[in-house]
């Protein structure tokens, strides 16, 4: 029985090794050249891909759990962060300062280094930045004549979303 197991392990080891796994020019790898070719051949297809990246990023602005809090009720996108900031600036007054989703922020204990809200805000904005960078990386390197008006719109929206995220991080931290 041991010989069979050793034989199978060796067979799997040799079958699992291949030089093509390390080949950087695999056909399913997207490069700037393949994106430029797609823009020349079918601008509509490139627009669909770029728009799907962009829509995914925009949807993350209002999705529960993007900040990676593990299920905290205050991790529900941009509006959750807006409420956290409003409560801390005393723009909103709560009747009881020790209950509710945002009571730690109201008591100014929710923004200490170990608090979940601190990492939630940081992780949330960097998820938005990551999504924006995917869109910008896809169409940002195309020559100006290859960009249609729709692609320019998607690119501008991705850059604006990324810029807003950086601005928010600067203001908060």
CSV table of C-alpha atoms in Angstrom, one decimal:
chain,number,residue,atom,x,y,z
A,1,UNK,CA,0.0,0.0,0.0
A,2,UNK,CA,2.9,2.4,0.8
A,3,UNK,CA,4.4,1.8,-2.6
A,4,UNK,CA,1.2,2.7,-4.3
A,5,UNK,CA,0.9,5.9,-2.3
A,6,UNK,CA,4.5,6.8,-3.0
A,7,UNK,CA,4.1,6.1,-6.7
A,8,UNK,CA,1.0,8.2,-6.9
A,9,UNK,CA,2.7,11.1,-5.0
A,10,UNK,CA,5.6,11.0,-7.4
A,11,UNK,CA,3.3,10.8,-10.4
A,12,UNK,CA,1.3,13.8,-9.2
A,13,UNK,CA,4.6,15.7,-8.5
A,14,UNK,CA,5.8,15.2,-12.1
A,15,UNK,CA,2.5,15.8,-13.7
A,16,UNK,CA,2.0,19.0,-11.7
A,17,UNK,CA,5.3,20.5,-12.9
A,18,UNK,CA,5.3,22.2,-16.2
A,19,UNK,CA,7.3,25.1,-17.7
A,20,UNK,CA,4.1,26.5,-19.2
A,21,UNK,CA,2.9,27.4,-15.7
A,22,UNK,CA,5.7,30.0,-15.4
A,23,UNK,CA,5.2,31.4,-18.9
A,24,UNK,CA,4.4,35.1,-18.7
A,25,UNK,CA,3.0,35.1,-22.2
A,26,UNK,CA,0.0,33.0,-21.5
A,27,UNK,CA,-3.0,33.5,-23.8
A,28,UNK,CA,-5.3,34.5,-20.9
A,29,UNK,CA,-3.0,37.3,-19.7
A,30,UNK,CA,-4.1,40.8,-20.5
A,31,UNK,CA,-1.4,43.3,-21.5
A,32,UNK,CA,-1.5,46.9,-22.7
A,33,UNK,CA,-1.2,45.6,-26.3
A,34,UNK,CA,-4.2,43.3,-26.0
A,35,UNK,CA,-6.3,46.1,-24.5
A,36,UNK,CA,-5.2,48.5,-27.3
A,37,UNK,CA,-6.0,45.8,-29.9
A,38,UNK,CA,-9.5,45.4,-28.3
A,39,UNK,CA,-10.0,49.1,-28.4
A,40,UNK,CA,-9.2,49.2,-32.1
A,41,UNK,CA,-11.3,46.1,-33.0
A,42,UNK,CA,-14.3,46.7,-30.7
A,43,UNK,CA,-14.5,49.8,-28.6
A,44,UNK,CA,-17.9,48.6,-27.4
A,45,UNK,CA,-16.4,45.5,-25.9
A,46,UNK,CA,-13.7,47.5,-24.1
A,47,UNK,CA,-16.4,49.9,-22.9
A,48,UNK,CA,-18.4,47.0,-21.5
A,49,UNK,CA,-15.3,45.6,-19.6
A,50,UNK,CA,-14.3,49.0,-18.3
A,51,UNK,CA,-17.9,49.9,-17.3
A,52,UNK,CA,-18.3,46.7,-15.4
A,53,UNK,CA,-15.1,47.4,-13.4
A,54,UNK,CA,-16.4,51.0,-12.7
A,55,UNK,CA,-19.9,49.9,-11.8
A,56,UNK,CA,-18.5,47.4,-9.4
A,57,UNK,CA,-16.5,50.1,-7.7
A,58,UNK,CA,-19.4,52.4,-7.5
A,59,UNK,CA,-21.6,49.7,-6.0
A,60,UNK,CA,-19.0,49.2,-3.4
A,61,UNK,CA,-19.7,52.7,-2.1
A,62,UNK,CA,-23.0,51.4,-0.7
A,63,UNK,CA,-22.4,47.8,0.0
A,64,UNK,CA,-22.4,46.2,3.5
A,65,UNK,CA,-19.1,44.8,4.7
A,66,UNK,CA,-16.7,46.4,2.2
A,67,UNK,CA,-14.5,47.7,5.0
A,68,UNK,CA,-13.9,44.2,6.3
A,69,UNK,CA,-15.3,44.8,9.8
A,70,UNK,CA,-16.6,41.3,10.0
A,71,UNK,CA,-20.3,42.2,10.2
A,72,UNK,CA,-20.4,45.4,12.2
A,73,UNK,CA,-23.6,47.3,11.5
A,74,UNK,CA,-21.9,50.6,10.8
A,75,UNK,CA,-19.9,49.1,7.9
A,76,UNK,CA,-22.4,49.9,5.2
A,77,UNK,CA,-20.5,52.0,2.8
A,78,UNK,CA,-19.9,55.7,2.4
A,79,UNK,CA,-23.0,56.7,4.4
A,80,UNK,CA,-21.9,54.7,7.4
A,81,UNK,CA,-18.6,56.6,7.4
A,82,UNK,CA,-20.5,59.9,6.9
A,83,UNK,CA,-22.6,59.1,10.0
A,84,UNK,CA,-19.5,58.2,12.0
A,85,UNK,CA,-17.9,61.6,11.1
A,86,UNK,CA,-21.2,63.5,11.8
A,87,UNK,CA,-21.6,61.9,15.2
A,88,UNK,CA,-18.0,62.7,16.1
A,89,UNK,CA,-18.4,66.3,15.0
A,90,UNK,CA,-21.5,66.8,17.2
A,91,UNK,CA,-23.6,67.5,14.1
A,92,UNK,CA,-25.9,64.8,15.3
A,93,UNK,CA,-26.9,64.5,18.9
A,94,UNK,CA,-27.9,61.1,20.3
A,95,UNK,CA,-30.3,60.8,23.3
A,96,UNK,CA,-28.2,58.1,25.0
A,97,UNK,CA,-24.5,58.1,24.6
A,98,UNK,CA,-24.0,54.4,25.4
A,99,UNK,CA,-26.3,52.7,22.9
A,100,UNK,CA,-26.6,52.3,19.2
A,101,UNK,CA,-24.3,51.5,16.4
A,102,UNK,CA,-22.3,54.7,16.6
A,103,UNK,CA,-22.1,55.2,20.4
A,104,UNK,CA,-18.3,54.6,20.4
A,105,UNK,CA,-17.8,57.4,17.8
A,106,UNK,CA,-20.1,59.6,19.8
A,107,UNK,CA,-18.0,59.0,23.0
A,108,UNK,CA,-14.8,59.5,20.9
A,109,UNK,CA,-13.6,56.0,21.8
A,110,UNK,CA,-14.3,54.5,18.3
A,111,UNK,CA,-11.3,55.9,16.6
A,112,UNK,CA,-8.5,54.6,18.8
A,113,UNK,CA,-5.9,52.5,17.0
A,114,UNK,CA,-7.4,49.2,18.2
A,115,UNK,CA,-11.0,50.1,17.3
A,116,UNK,CA,-12.7,48.3,14.4
A,117,UNK,CA,-13.9,51.5,12.9
A,118,UNK,CA,-10.4,52.7,12.3
A,119,UNK,CA,-9.5,49.8,10.2
A,120,UNK,CA,-12.9,49.7,8.6
A,121,UNK,CA,-12.5,53.2,7.3
A,122,UNK,CA,-9.0,52.5,6.0
A,123,UNK,CA,-9.9,49.2,4.4
A,124,UNK,CA,-13.1,50.6,2.8
A,125,UNK,CA,-11.3,53.5,1.1
A,126,UNK,CA,-8.5,51.3,-0.1
A,127,UNK,CA,-11.0,48.8,-1.6
A,128,UNK,CA,-12.5,51.7,-3.5
A,129,UNK,CA,-9.1,52.9,-4.6
A,130,UNK,CA,-8.2,49.3,-5.7
A,131,UNK,CA,-11.4,49.1,-7.9
A,132,UNK,CA,-10.7,52.5,-9.4
A,133,UNK,CA,-7.1,51.5,-10.2
A,134,UNK,CA,-8.4,48.5,-12.0
A,135,UNK,CA,-10.5,50.6,-14.3
A,136,UNK,CA,-7.7,53.2,-14.7
A,137,UNK,CA,-5.2,50.5,-15.4
A,138,UNK,CA,-7.4,49.0,-18.1
A,139,UNK,CA,-8.0,52.1,-20.1
A,140,UNK,CA,-5.7,54.7,-18.8
A,141,UNK,CA,-2.7,53.7,-21.0
A,142,UNK,CA,-4.6,53.9,-24.3
A,143,UNK,CA,-3.6,56.6,-26.7
A,144,UNK,CA,-5.9,59.6,-26.8
A,145,UNK,CA,-7.3,58.8,-30.2
A,146,UNK,CA,-8.5,55.3,-29.0
A,147,UNK,CA,-10.6,56.8,-26.2
A,148,UNK,CA,-14.2,57.3,-27.1
A,149,UNK,CA,-16.4,59.8,-25.2
A,150,UNK,CA,-17.9,56.9,-23.2
A,151,UNK,CA,-14.4,55.6,-22.3
A,152,UNK,CA,-13.3,59.1,-21.3
A,153,UNK,CA,-16.4,59.3,-19.1
A,154,UNK,CA,-15.6,56.0,-17.4
A,155,UNK,CA,-11.9,57.0,-16.9
A,156,UNK,CA,-12.9,60.3,-15.5
A,157,UNK,CA,-15.3,58.7,-13.1
A,158,UNK,CA,-12.7,56.2,-11.9
A,159,UNK,CA,-10.2,59.0,-11.4
A,160,UNK,CA,-12.7,61.1,-9.5
A,161,UNK,CA,-13.7,58.2,-7.2
A,162,UNK,CA,-10.1,57.4,-6.5
A,163,UNK,CA,-9.4,61.1,-5.8
A,164,UNK,CA,-12.4,61.3,-3.4
A,165,UNK,CA,-11.1,58.3,-1.6
A,166,UNK,CA,-7.6,59.8,-1.2
A,167,UNK,CA,-9.1,63.1,-0.1
A,168,UNK,CA,-11.3,61.4,2.5
A,169,UNK,CA,-8.3,59.4,3.9
A,170,UNK,CA,-6.3,62.7,4.1
A,171,UNK,CA,-9.1,64.4,6.0
A,172,UNK,CA,-9.7,61.5,8.4
A,173,UNK,CA,-6.1,60.4,9.1
